[in-house]
Amino acid sequence: MGGIDREKVKGSFHRQAKTYDQYARVQKRVVANLLDQVRKEVGTPGRILDVGCGTGKLLAELHRLHPEAQLFGADLALGMCITAGAHLAAGAFVTADAESLPFIDGAFNLVTSTSTYQWLPALDHAFAEARRVLAPGGIFLFALFGERTLFELKDAHYQALKREGEVEDITHRFFPPSRVEAALAGAGFDQWRVESTLEVELHADVPALLKSLKKIGAGNASPRASAGLYGRKRMLAMMDIYQEKYGTTDGIPATYEVIYGAGRCP
């Protein structure tokens, strides 16, 4: 996977905190799916932490499901924490890195996360931190976007590069399921599992897709990437290729690979 500029990620999500919920359609479906897992696998957690809590949507649903639980949210972007705090008075929110959580060992019975870990340069430290803050018998339930996410956009961009005689694609890449599995196994969980599924979102055209991505803060986080998709000429070429290769009568598809994982502490 390519490098990740963490400051770029933090700034982007901070700026888009107010528009995130309006455009995060796939992310909302992921939250709903993770909640189903919580219902099936979690008893009565006393303390819950959501890593990369965003606007607090998952924690708000967890509050409805477990109203007696103490709720904590951590997010790298201050704007997200402010928005989450305004949405959920019952929660405590901190600006923090998933790789360095400001909590004592064994503080939580349940750690959750959705649509967050793909923005990390590696998973090992973050998963080890989730394991560290879980109490014995606690469970870690998460979902992140995998390497096949937005493959149509990446392919169209790469083809536009080739038209200009360039072959190096410096867009960042997300993790494959095998890497997620390895990180979970190495974090010290007693039981763990990983599964992958695809979610497809339809947009009217490529500009509508790009606007949606911008409004949720999901830009190119490669440290070598310049603003946008490298100039108007390349942008127009990319949009033409995308429409020609993947367009349908219903619009253009944007595919997300969602990797769901779980780990239980001994």
PDB file of C-alpha atoms in Angstrom:
ATOM      1  CA  MET A   1       0.000   0.000   0.000  1.00  0.00           C
ATOM      2  CA  GLY A   2       1.204   3.525  -0.724  1.00  0.00           C
ATOM      3  CA  GLY A   3       1.974   6.033   1.997  1.00  0.00           C
ATOM      4  CA  ILE A   4      -0.659   8.036   3.846  1.00  0.00           C
ATOM      5  CA  ASP A   5      -0.322  11.718   4.724  1.00  0.00           C
ATOM      6  CA  ARG A   6      -1.979  11.771   8.153  1.00  0.00           C
ATOM      7  CA  GLU A   7      -2.120  15.588   8.304  1.00  0.00           C
ATOM      8  CA  LYS A   8      -3.902  15.620   4.955  1.00  0.00           C
ATOM      9  CA  VAL A   9      -6.425  13.073   6.238  1.00  0.00           C
ATOM     10  CA  LYS A  10      -6.990  14.965   9.491  1.00  0.00           C
ATOM     11  CA  GLY A  11      -7.481  18.306   7.743  1.00  0.00           C
ATOM     12  CA  SER A  12      -9.835  16.912   5.126  1.00  0.00           C
ATOM     13  CA  PHE A  13     -12.172  15.238   7.608  1.00  0.00           C
ATOM     14  CA  HIS A  14     -12.028  18.228   9.943  1.00  0.00           C
ATOM     15  CA  ARG A  15     -13.226  20.526   7.150  1.00  0.00           C
ATOM     16  CA  GLN A  16     -16.023  18.217   5.972  1.00  0.00           C
ATOM     17  CA  ALA A  17     -17.524  17.318   9.375  1.00  0.00           C
ATOM     18  CA  LYS A  18     -20.701  19.335   8.700  1.00  0.00           C
ATOM     19  CA  THR A  19     -21.420  17.741   5.292  1.00  0.00           C
ATOM     20  CA  TYR A  20     -20.266  14.176   6.031  1.00  0.00           C
ATOM     21  CA  ASP A  21     -23.614  12.688   7.055  1.00  0.00           C
ATOM     22  CA  GLN A  22     -25.415  14.100   4.016  1.00  0.00           C
ATOM     23  CA  TYR A  23     -23.134  12.278   1.550  1.00  0.00           C
ATOM     24  CA  ALA A  24     -21.878   9.193   3.454  1.00  0.00           C
ATOM     25  CA  ARG A  25     -24.389   6.686   2.046  1.00  0.00           C
ATOM     26  CA  VAL A  26     -22.201   3.578   1.975  1.00  0.00           C
ATOM     27  CA  GLN A  27     -20.731   4.464   5.352  1.00  0.00           C
ATOM     28  CA  LYS A  28     -24.238   4.516   6.848  1.00  0.00           C
ATOM     29  CA  ARG A  29     -24.919   1.025   5.509  1.00  0.00           C
ATOM     30  CA  VAL A  30     -21.664  -0.150   7.050  1.00  0.00           C
ATOM     31  CA  VAL A  31     -22.742   1.274  10.425  1.00  0.00           C
ATOM     32  CA  ALA A  32     -26.047  -0.616  10.167  1.00  0.00           C
ATOM     33  CA  ASN A  33     -24.250  -3.861   9.349  1.00  0.00           C
ATOM     34  CA  LEU A  34     -21.851  -3.470  12.256  1.00  0.00           C
ATOM     35  CA  LEU A  35     -24.753  -2.810  14.611  1.00  0.00           C
ATOM     36  CA  ASP A  36     -26.240  -6.146  13.540  1.00  0.00           C
ATOM     37  CA  GLN A  37     -23.002  -7.801  14.615  1.00  0.00           C
ATOM     38  CA  VAL A  38     -23.126  -6.008  17.968  1.00  0.00           C
ATOM     39  CA  ARG A  39     -26.665  -7.287  18.553  1.00  0.00           C
ATOM     40  CA  LYS A  40     -25.614 -10.869  17.781  1.00  0.00           C
ATOM     41  CA  GLU A  41     -22.287 -11.015  19.588  1.00  0.00           C
ATOM     42  CA  VAL A  42     -22.188  -8.512  22.439  1.00  0.00           C
ATOM     43  CA  GLY A  43     -23.933  -8.946  25.775  1.00  0.00           C
ATOM     44  CA  THR A  44     -24.129  -5.895  28.038  1.00  0.00           C
ATOM     45  CA  PRO A  45     -20.985  -3.802  27.654  1.00  0.00           C
ATOM     46  CA  GLY A  46     -20.311  -1.390  30.493  1.00  0.00           C
ATOM     47  CA  ARG A  47     -17.897   0.824  28.555  1.00  0.00           C
ATOM     48  CA  ILE A  48     -17.748   1.300  24.790  1.00  0.00           C
ATOM     49  CA  LEU A  49     -15.096   3.024  22.659  1.00  0.00           C
ATOM     50  CA  ASP A  50     -15.634   3.955  19.004  1.00  0.00           C
ATOM     51  CA  VAL A  51     -12.332   4.581  17.205  1.00  0.00           C
ATOM     52  CA  GLY A  52     -12.673   7.098  14.386  1.00  0.00           C
ATOM     53  CA  CYS A  53     -16.088   8.054  15.713  1.00  0.00           C
ATOM     54  CA  GLY A  54     -16.726  10.672  13.015  1.00  0.00           C
ATOM     55  CA  THR A  55     -19.987  12.511  13.605  1.00  0.00           C
ATOM     56  CA  GLY A  56     -21.051  10.036  16.298  1.00  0.00           C
ATOM     57  CA  LYS A  57     -23.660   8.088  14.300  1.00  0.00           C
ATOM     58  CA  LEU A  58     -22.491   4.652  15.432  1.00  0.00           C
ATOM     59  CA  LEU A  59     -22.215   5.713  19.069  1.00  0.00           C
ATOM     60  CA  ALA A  60     -25.717   7.200  18.962  1.00  0.00           C
ATOM     61  CA  GLU A  61     -27.077   3.840  17.772  1.00  0.00           C
ATOM     62  CA  LEU A  62     -25.047   2.010  20.410  1.00  0.00           C
ATOM     63  CA  HIS A  63     -26.535   4.348  23.015  1.00  0.00           C
ATOM     64  CA  ARG A  64     -30.044   3.306  21.920  1.00  0.00           C
ATOM     65  CA  LEU A  65     -29.004  -0.337  22.052  1.00  0.00           C
ATOM     66  CA  HIS A  66     -27.150  -0.101  25.386  1.00  0.00           C
ATOM     67  CA  PRO A  67     -28.448   3.023  27.190  1.00  0.00           C
ATOM     68  CA  GLU A  68     -26.642   2.158  30.431  1.00  0.00           C
ATOM     69  CA  ALA A  69     -23.189   1.893  28.837  1.00  0.00           C
ATOM     70  CA  GLN A  70     -20.558   4.624  29.141  1.00  0.00           C
ATOM     71  CA  LEU A  71     -19.724   5.890  25.662  1.00  0.00           C
ATOM     72  CA  PHE A  72     -16.404   7.231  24.409  1.00  0.00           C
ATOM     73  CA  GLY A  73     -15.410   8.374  20.946  1.00  0.00           C
ATOM     74  CA  ALA A  74     -11.947   9.095  19.546  1.00  0.00           C
ATOM     75  CA  ASP A  75     -11.235  10.775  16.221  1.00  0.00           C
ATOM     76  CA  LEU A  76      -8.165  12.308  14.633  1.00  0.00           C
ATOM     77  CA  ALA A  77     -10.199  15.274  13.329  1.00  0.00           C
ATOM     78  CA  LEU A  78     -11.280  17.904  15.854  1.00  0.00           C
ATOM     79  CA  GLY A  79     -14.234  18.944  13.669  1.00  0.00           C
ATOM     80  CA  MET A  80     -15.636  15.418  13.834  1.00  0.00           C
ATOM     81  CA  CYS A  81     -15.356  15.313  17.631  1.00  0.00           C
ATOM     82  CA  ILE A  82     -17.129  18.672  17.939  1.00  0.00           C
ATOM     83  CA  THR A  83     -19.936  17.514  15.635  1.00  0.00           C
ATOM     84  CA  ALA A  84     -20.261  14.190  17.478  1.00  0.00           C
ATOM     85  CA  GLY A  85     -20.447  15.946  20.831  1.00  0.00           C
ATOM     86  CA  ALA A  86     -23.258  18.153  19.554  1.00  0.00           C
ATOM     87  CA  HIS A  87     -25.182  15.078  18.342  1.00  0.00           C
ATOM     88  CA  LEU A  88     -24.706  12.910  21.425  1.00  0.00           C
ATOM     89  CA  ALA A  89     -24.601  14.523  24.845  1.00  0.00           C
ATOM     90  CA  ALA A  90     -24.235  11.115  26.494  1.00  0.00           C
ATOM     91  CA  GLY A  91     -20.803  10.545  24.929  1.00  0.00           C
ATOM     92  CA  ALA A  92     -17.312  11.755  25.810  1.00  0.00           C
ATOM     93  CA  PHE A  93     -15.198  12.614  22.761  1.00  0.00           C
ATOM     94  CA  VAL A  94     -11.433  13.062  22.452  1.00  0.00           C
ATOM     95  CA  THR A  95      -9.199  14.052  19.567  1.00  0.00           C
ATOM     96  CA  ALA A  96      -6.807  11.129  19.362  1.00  0.00           C
ATOM     97  CA  ASP A  97      -4.852   8.884  17.021  1.00  0.00           C
ATOM     98  CA  ALA A  98      -5.988   5.267  16.605  1.00  0.00           C
ATOM     99  CA  GLU A  99      -2.352   4.230  16.988  1.00  0.00           C
ATOM    100  CA  SER A 100      -2.023   5.931  20.380  1.00  0.00           C
ATOM    101  CA  LEU A 101      -5.280   5.836  22.327  1.00  0.00           C
ATOM    102  CA  PRO A 102      -5.347   7.955  25.534  1.00  0.00           C
ATOM    103  CA  PHE A 103      -6.944   5.263  27.711  1.00  0.00           C
ATOM    104  CA  ILE A 104      -5.642   2.825  30.311  1.00  0.00           C
ATOM    105  CA  ASP A 105      -5.241  -0.881  29.666  1.00  0.00           C
ATOM    106  CA  GLY A 106      -8.455  -2.902  29.842  1.00  0.00           C
ATOM    107  CA  ALA A 107     -10.732   0.147  30.007  1.00  0.00           C
ATOM    108  CA  PHE A 108     -13.477  -1.095  27.638  1.00  0.00           C
ATOM    109  CA  ASN A 109     -15.708  -4.099  27.078  1.00  0.00           C
ATOM    110  CA  LEU A 110     -16.385  -3.215  23.449  1.00  0.00           C
ATOM    111  CA  VAL A 111     -14.251  -1.355  20.903  1.00  0.00           C
ATOM    112  CA  THR A 112     -15.837  -0.520  17.550  1.00  0.00           C
ATOM    113  CA  SER A 113     -14.743   1.280  14.418  1.00  0.00           C
ATOM    114  CA  THR A 114     -16.170   1.920  10.939  1.00  0.00           C
ATOM    115  CA  SER A 115     -14.605   3.465   7.825  1.00  0.00           C
ATOM    116  CA  THR A 116     -11.465   4.549   9.683  1.00  0.00           C
ATOM    117  CA  TYR A 117      -8.540   2.127   9.642  1.00  0.00           C
ATOM    118  CA  GLN A 118      -8.049   2.365   5.868  1.00  0.00           C
ATOM    119  CA  TRP A 119      -6.571   5.817   6.467  1.00  0.00           C
ATOM    120  CA  LEU A 120      -3.648   4.408   8.459  1.00  0.00           C
ATOM    121  CA  PRO A 121      -0.220   3.619   6.954  1.00  0.00           C
ATOM    122  CA  ALA A 122      -0.293   0.224   8.732  1.00  0.00           C
ATOM    123  CA  LEU A 123      -2.729  -1.703  10.900  1.00  0.00           C
ATOM    124  CA  ASP A 124      -0.472  -3.397  13.436  1.00  0.00           C
ATOM    125  CA  HIS A 125      -0.130  -0.588  16.004  1.00  0.00           C
ATOM    126  CA  ALA A 126      -3.795   0.396  15.779  1.00  0.00           C
ATOM    127  CA  PHE A 127      -5.059  -3.150  16.278  1.00  0.00           C
ATOM    128  CA  ALA A 128      -2.609  -3.639  19.144  1.00  0.00           C
ATOM    129  CA  GLU A 129      -4.017  -0.479  20.744  1.00  0.00           C
ATOM    130  CA  ALA A 130      -7.585  -1.765  20.377  1.00  0.00           C
ATOM    131  CA  ARG A 131      -6.462  -4.997  22.033  1.00  0.00           C
ATOM    132  CA  ARG A 132      -4.666  -3.106  24.827  1.00  0.00           C
ATOM    133  CA  VAL A 133      -7.688  -1.040  25.891  1.00  0.00           C
ATOM    134  CA  LEU A 134     -10.037  -4.046  25.912  1.00  0.00           C
ATOM    135  CA  ALA A 135     -10.798  -5.866  29.160  1.00  0.00           C
ATOM    136  CA  PRO A 136     -10.516  -9.685  29.319  1.00  0.00           C
ATOM    137  CA  GLY A 137     -13.394 -11.167  27.335  1.00  0.00           C
ATOM    138  CA  GLY A 138     -13.940  -7.875  25.522  1.00  0.00           C
ATOM    139  CA  ILE A 139     -14.629  -7.769  21.800  1.00  0.00           C
ATOM    140  CA  PHE A 140     -13.321  -5.667  18.925  1.00  0.00           C
ATOM    141  CA  LEU A 141     -15.741  -5.177  16.005  1.00  0.00           C
ATOM    142  CA  PHE A 142     -14.725  -3.073  13.026  1.00  0.00           C
ATOM    143  CA  ALA A 143     -15.206  -2.377   9.331  1.00  0.00           C
ATOM    144  CA  LEU A 144     -12.760  -0.733   6.947  1.00  0.00           C
ATOM    145  CA  PHE A 145     -12.540  -0.191   3.211  1.00  0.00           C
ATOM    146  CA  GLY A 146     -10.339  -2.662   1.334  1.00  0.00           C
ATOM    147  CA  GLU A 147      -8.099  -2.526  -1.704  1.00  0.00           C
ATOM    148  CA  ARG A 148     -10.890  -2.943  -4.303  1.00  0.00           C
ATOM    149  CA  THR A 149     -12.599   0.237  -3.117  1.00  0.00           C
ATOM    150  CA  LEU A 150     -13.236   2.717  -5.962  1.00  0.00           C
ATOM    151  CA  PHE A 151     -11.413   0.478  -8.422  1.00  0.00           C
ATOM    152  CA  GLU A 152     -13.333   2.117 -11.284  1.00  0.00           C
ATOM    153  CA  LEU A 153     -12.011   5.563 -10.356  1.00  0.00           C
ATOM    154  CA  LYS A 154      -8.462   4.275  -9.849  1.00  0.00           C
ATOM    155  CA  ASP A 155      -8.517   2.438 -13.165  1.00  0.00           C
ATOM    156  CA  ALA A 156      -9.835   5.454 -15.082  1.00  0.00           C
ATOM    157  CA  HIS A 157      -7.187   7.643 -13.480  1.00  0.00           C
ATOM    158  CA  TYR A 158      -4.442   5.165 -14.346  1.00  0.00           C
ATOM    159  CA  GLN A 159      -5.624   4.966 -17.954  1.00  0.00           C
ATOM    160  CA  ALA A 160      -5.554   8.761 -18.144  1.00  0.00           C
ATOM    161  CA  LEU A 161      -1.968   8.672 -16.871  1.00  0.00           C
ATOM    162  CA  LYS A 162      -1.004   6.202 -19.573  1.00  0.00           C
ATOM    163  CA  ARG A 163      -2.432   8.465 -22.272  1.00  0.00           C
ATOM    164  CA  GLU A 164       0.094  11.070 -21.177  1.00  0.00           C
ATOM    165  CA  GLY A 165       2.944   8.572 -21.215  1.00  0.00           C
ATOM    166  CA  GLU A 166       3.126   8.185 -17.445  1.00  0.00           C
ATOM    167  CA  VAL A 167       3.030   4.797 -15.741  1.00  0.00           C
ATOM    168  CA  GLU A 168       3.480   5.591 -12.040  1.00  0.00           C
ATOM    169  CA  ASP A 169       0.203   5.832 -10.142  1.00  0.00           C
ATOM    170  CA  ILE A 170       0.786   7.628  -6.839  1.00  0.00           C
ATOM    171  CA  THR A 171      -2.735   7.346  -5.461  1.00  0.00           C
ATOM    172  CA  HIS A 172      -2.784   5.586  -2.103  1.00  0.00           C
ATOM    173  CA  ARG A 173      -3.998   2.007  -1.753  1.00  0.00           C
ATOM    174  CA  PHE A 174      -6.109   0.403   0.958  1.00  0.00           C
ATOM    175  CA  PHE A 175      -5.449  -2.955   2.607  1.00  0.00           C
ATOM    176  CA  PRO A 176      -6.302  -6.405   1.217  1.00  0.00           C
ATOM    177  CA  PRO A 177      -8.226  -8.804   3.488  1.00  0.00           C
ATOM    178  CA  SER A 178      -5.075 -10.893   3.991  1.00  0.00           C
ATOM    179  CA  ARG A 179      -3.275  -7.921   5.539  1.00  0.00           C
ATOM    180  CA  VAL A 180      -6.203  -7.204   7.865  1.00  0.00           C
ATOM    181  CA  GLU A 181      -6.199 -10.843   8.917  1.00  0.00           C
ATOM    182  CA  ALA A 182      -2.471 -10.817   9.628  1.00  0.00           C
ATOM    183  CA  ALA A 183      -2.743  -7.663  11.741  1.00  0.00           C
ATOM    184  CA  LEU A 184      -5.598  -9.119  13.793  1.00  0.00           C
ATOM    185  CA  ALA A 185      -3.738 -12.365  14.363  1.00  0.00           C
ATOM    186  CA  GLY A 186      -0.605 -10.483  15.404  1.00  0.00           C
ATOM    187  CA  ALA A 187      -2.431  -8.213  17.862  1.00  0.00           C
ATOM    188  CA  GLY A 188      -2.973 -11.000  20.386  1.00  0.00           C
ATOM    189  CA  PHE A 189      -6.677 -11.701  20.064  1.00  0.00           C
ATOM    190  CA  ASP A 190      -7.756 -15.146  21.218  1.00  0.00           C
ATOM    191  CA  GLN A 191     -10.419 -15.505  18.523  1.00  0.00           C
ATOM    192  CA  TRP A 192     -10.663 -13.475  15.331  1.00  0.00           C
ATOM    193  CA  ARG A 193     -12.275 -13.464  11.879  1.00  0.00           C
ATOM    194  CA  VAL A 194     -12.291 -11.368   8.690  1.00  0.00           C
ATOM    195  CA  GLU A 195     -14.813 -11.253   5.843  1.00  0.00           C
ATOM    196  CA  SER A 196     -15.137  -9.071   2.761  1.00  0.00           C
ATOM    197  CA  THR A 197     -18.162  -7.824   0.819  1.00  0.00           C
ATOM    198  CA  LEU A 198     -18.842  -5.294  -1.941  1.00  0.00           C
ATOM    199  CA  GLU A 199     -21.163  -2.287  -1.789  1.00  0.00           C
ATOM    200  CA  VAL A 200     -22.018  -0.407  -5.005  1.00  0.00           C
ATOM    201  CA  GLU A 201     -23.153   3.211  -5.028  1.00  0.00           C
ATOM    202  CA  LEU A 202     -24.626   4.819  -8.166  1.00  0.00           C
ATOM    203  CA  HIS A 203     -23.991   8.439  -9.119  1.00  0.00           C
ATOM    204  CA  ALA A 204     -25.418  10.530 -11.941  1.00  0.00           C
ATOM    205  CA  ASP A 205     -21.962  11.094 -13.419  1.00  0.00           C
ATOM    206  CA  VAL A 206     -18.289  11.305 -12.467  1.00  0.00           C
ATOM    207  CA  PRO A 207     -18.456  14.933 -11.215  1.00  0.00           C
ATOM    208  CA  ALA A 208     -21.263  13.869  -8.836  1.00  0.00           C
ATOM    209  CA  LEU A 209     -19.071  11.057  -7.497  1.00  0.00           C
ATOM    210  CA  LEU A 210     -16.097  13.374  -7.006  1.00  0.00           C
ATOM    211  CA  LYS A 211     -18.282  15.916  -5.206  1.00  0.00           C
ATOM    212  CA  SER A 212     -19.586  13.187  -2.899  1.00  0.00           C
ATOM    213  CA  LEU A 213     -16.063  12.026  -2.071  1.00  0.00           C
ATOM    214  CA  LYS A 214     -14.983  15.585  -1.357  1.00  0.00           C
ATOM    215  CA  LYS A 215     -17.962  16.220   0.932  1.00  0.00           C
ATOM    216  CA  ILE A 216     -17.052  13.261   3.155  1.00  0.00           C
ATOM    217  CA  GLY A 217     -13.362  14.181   3.241  1.00  0.00           C
ATOM    218  CA  ALA A 218     -12.242  11.146   1.230  1.00  0.00           C
ATOM    219  CA  GLY A 219      -9.577  12.649  -0.995  1.00  0.00           C
ATOM    220  CA  ASN A 220      -6.299  11.188  -2.189  1.00  0.00           C
ATOM    221  CA  ALA A 221      -4.164  10.895   0.959  1.00  0.00           C
ATOM    222  CA  SER A 222      -0.909  10.024  -0.744  1.00  0.00           C
ATOM    223  CA  PRO A 223       1.899  12.314   0.513  1.00  0.00           C
ATOM    224  CA  ARG A 224       3.060  12.669  -3.118  1.00  0.00           C
ATOM    225  CA  ALA A 225      -0.293  13.734  -4.533  1.00  0.00           C
ATOM    226  CA  SER A 226      -0.922  17.310  -5.584  1.00  0.00           C
ATOM    227  CA  ALA A 227      -4.333  18.929  -5.296  1.00  0.00           C
ATOM    228  CA  GLY A 228      -7.106  17.316  -7.301  1.00  0.00           C
ATOM    229  CA  LEU A 229      -6.382  14.691  -9.929  1.00  0.00           C
ATOM    230  CA  TYR A 230      -3.352  16.485 -11.379  1.00  0.00           C
ATOM    231  CA  GLY A 231      -4.796  19.087 -13.685  1.00  0.00           C
ATOM    232  CA  ARG A 232      -7.802  19.812 -15.843  1.00  0.00           C
ATOM    233  CA  LYS A 233      -6.657  17.882 -18.943  1.00  0.00           C
ATOM    234  CA  ARG A 234      -6.063  14.696 -17.000  1.00  0.00           C
ATOM    235  CA  MET A 235      -9.264  15.179 -15.018  1.00  0.00           C
ATOM    236  CA  LEU A 236     -11.347  15.433 -18.226  1.00  0.00           C
ATOM    237  CA  ALA A 237      -9.607  12.389 -19.682  1.00  0.00           C
ATOM    238  CA  MET A 238     -10.252  10.408 -16.513  1.00  0.00           C
ATOM    239  CA  MET A 239     -13.959  11.339 -16.530  1.00  0.00           C
ATOM    240  CA  ASP A 240     -14.338  10.341 -20.200  1.00  0.00           C
ATOM    241  CA  ILE A 241     -12.663   6.973 -19.583  1.00  0.00           C
ATOM    242  CA  TYR A 242     -14.746   6.311 -16.481  1.00  0.00           C
ATOM    243  CA  GLN A 243     -18.006   7.096 -18.278  1.00  0.00           C
ATOM    244  CA  GLU A 244     -17.101   5.089 -21.384  1.00  0.00           C
ATOM    245  CA  LYS A 245     -15.805   2.020 -19.534  1.00  0.00           C
ATOM    246  CA  TYR A 246     -18.157   1.808 -16.551  1.00  0.00           C
ATOM    247  CA  GLY A 247     -21.149   4.040 -17.274  1.00  0.00           C
ATOM    248  CA  THR A 248     -24.650   2.561 -17.403  1.00  0.00           C
ATOM    249  CA  THR A 249     -28.103   3.891 -18.204  1.00  0.00           C
ATOM    250  CA  ASP A 250     -28.613   4.314 -14.448  1.00  0.00           C
ATOM    251  CA  GLY A 251     -25.425   6.308 -13.900  1.00  0.00           C
ATOM    252  CA  ILE A 252     -21.848   5.436 -12.999  1.00  0.00           C
ATOM    253  CA  PRO A 253     -21.057   2.839 -10.303  1.00  0.00           C
ATOM    254  CA  ALA A 254     -18.621   3.349  -7.446  1.00  0.00           C
ATOM    255  CA  THR A 255     -17.667   0.081  -5.756  1.00  0.00           C
ATOM    256  CA  TYR A 256     -16.559  -0.176  -2.133  1.00  0.00           C
ATOM    257  CA  GLU A 257     -14.913  -3.281  -0.702  1.00  0.00           C
ATOM    258  CA  VAL A 258     -15.948  -3.452   2.947  1.00  0.00           C
ATOM    259  CA  ILE A 259     -13.830  -5.649   5.198  1.00  0.00           C
ATOM    260  CA  TYR A 260     -15.527  -6.631   8.447  1.00  0.00           C
ATOM    261  CA  GLY A 261     -13.446  -8.017  11.282  1.00  0.00           C
ATOM    262  CA  ALA A 262     -13.797  -9.199  14.860  1.00  0.00           C
ATOM    263  CA  GLY A 263     -11.409 -10.121  17.621  1.00  0.00           C
ATOM    264  CA  ARG A 264     -12.064 -11.314  21.169  1.00  0.00           C
ATOM    265  CA  CYS A 265      -9.691 -10.900  24.096  1.00  0.00           C
ATOM    266  CA  PRO A 266      -8.758 -13.983  26.129  1.00  0.00           C
TER     267      PRO A 266
END
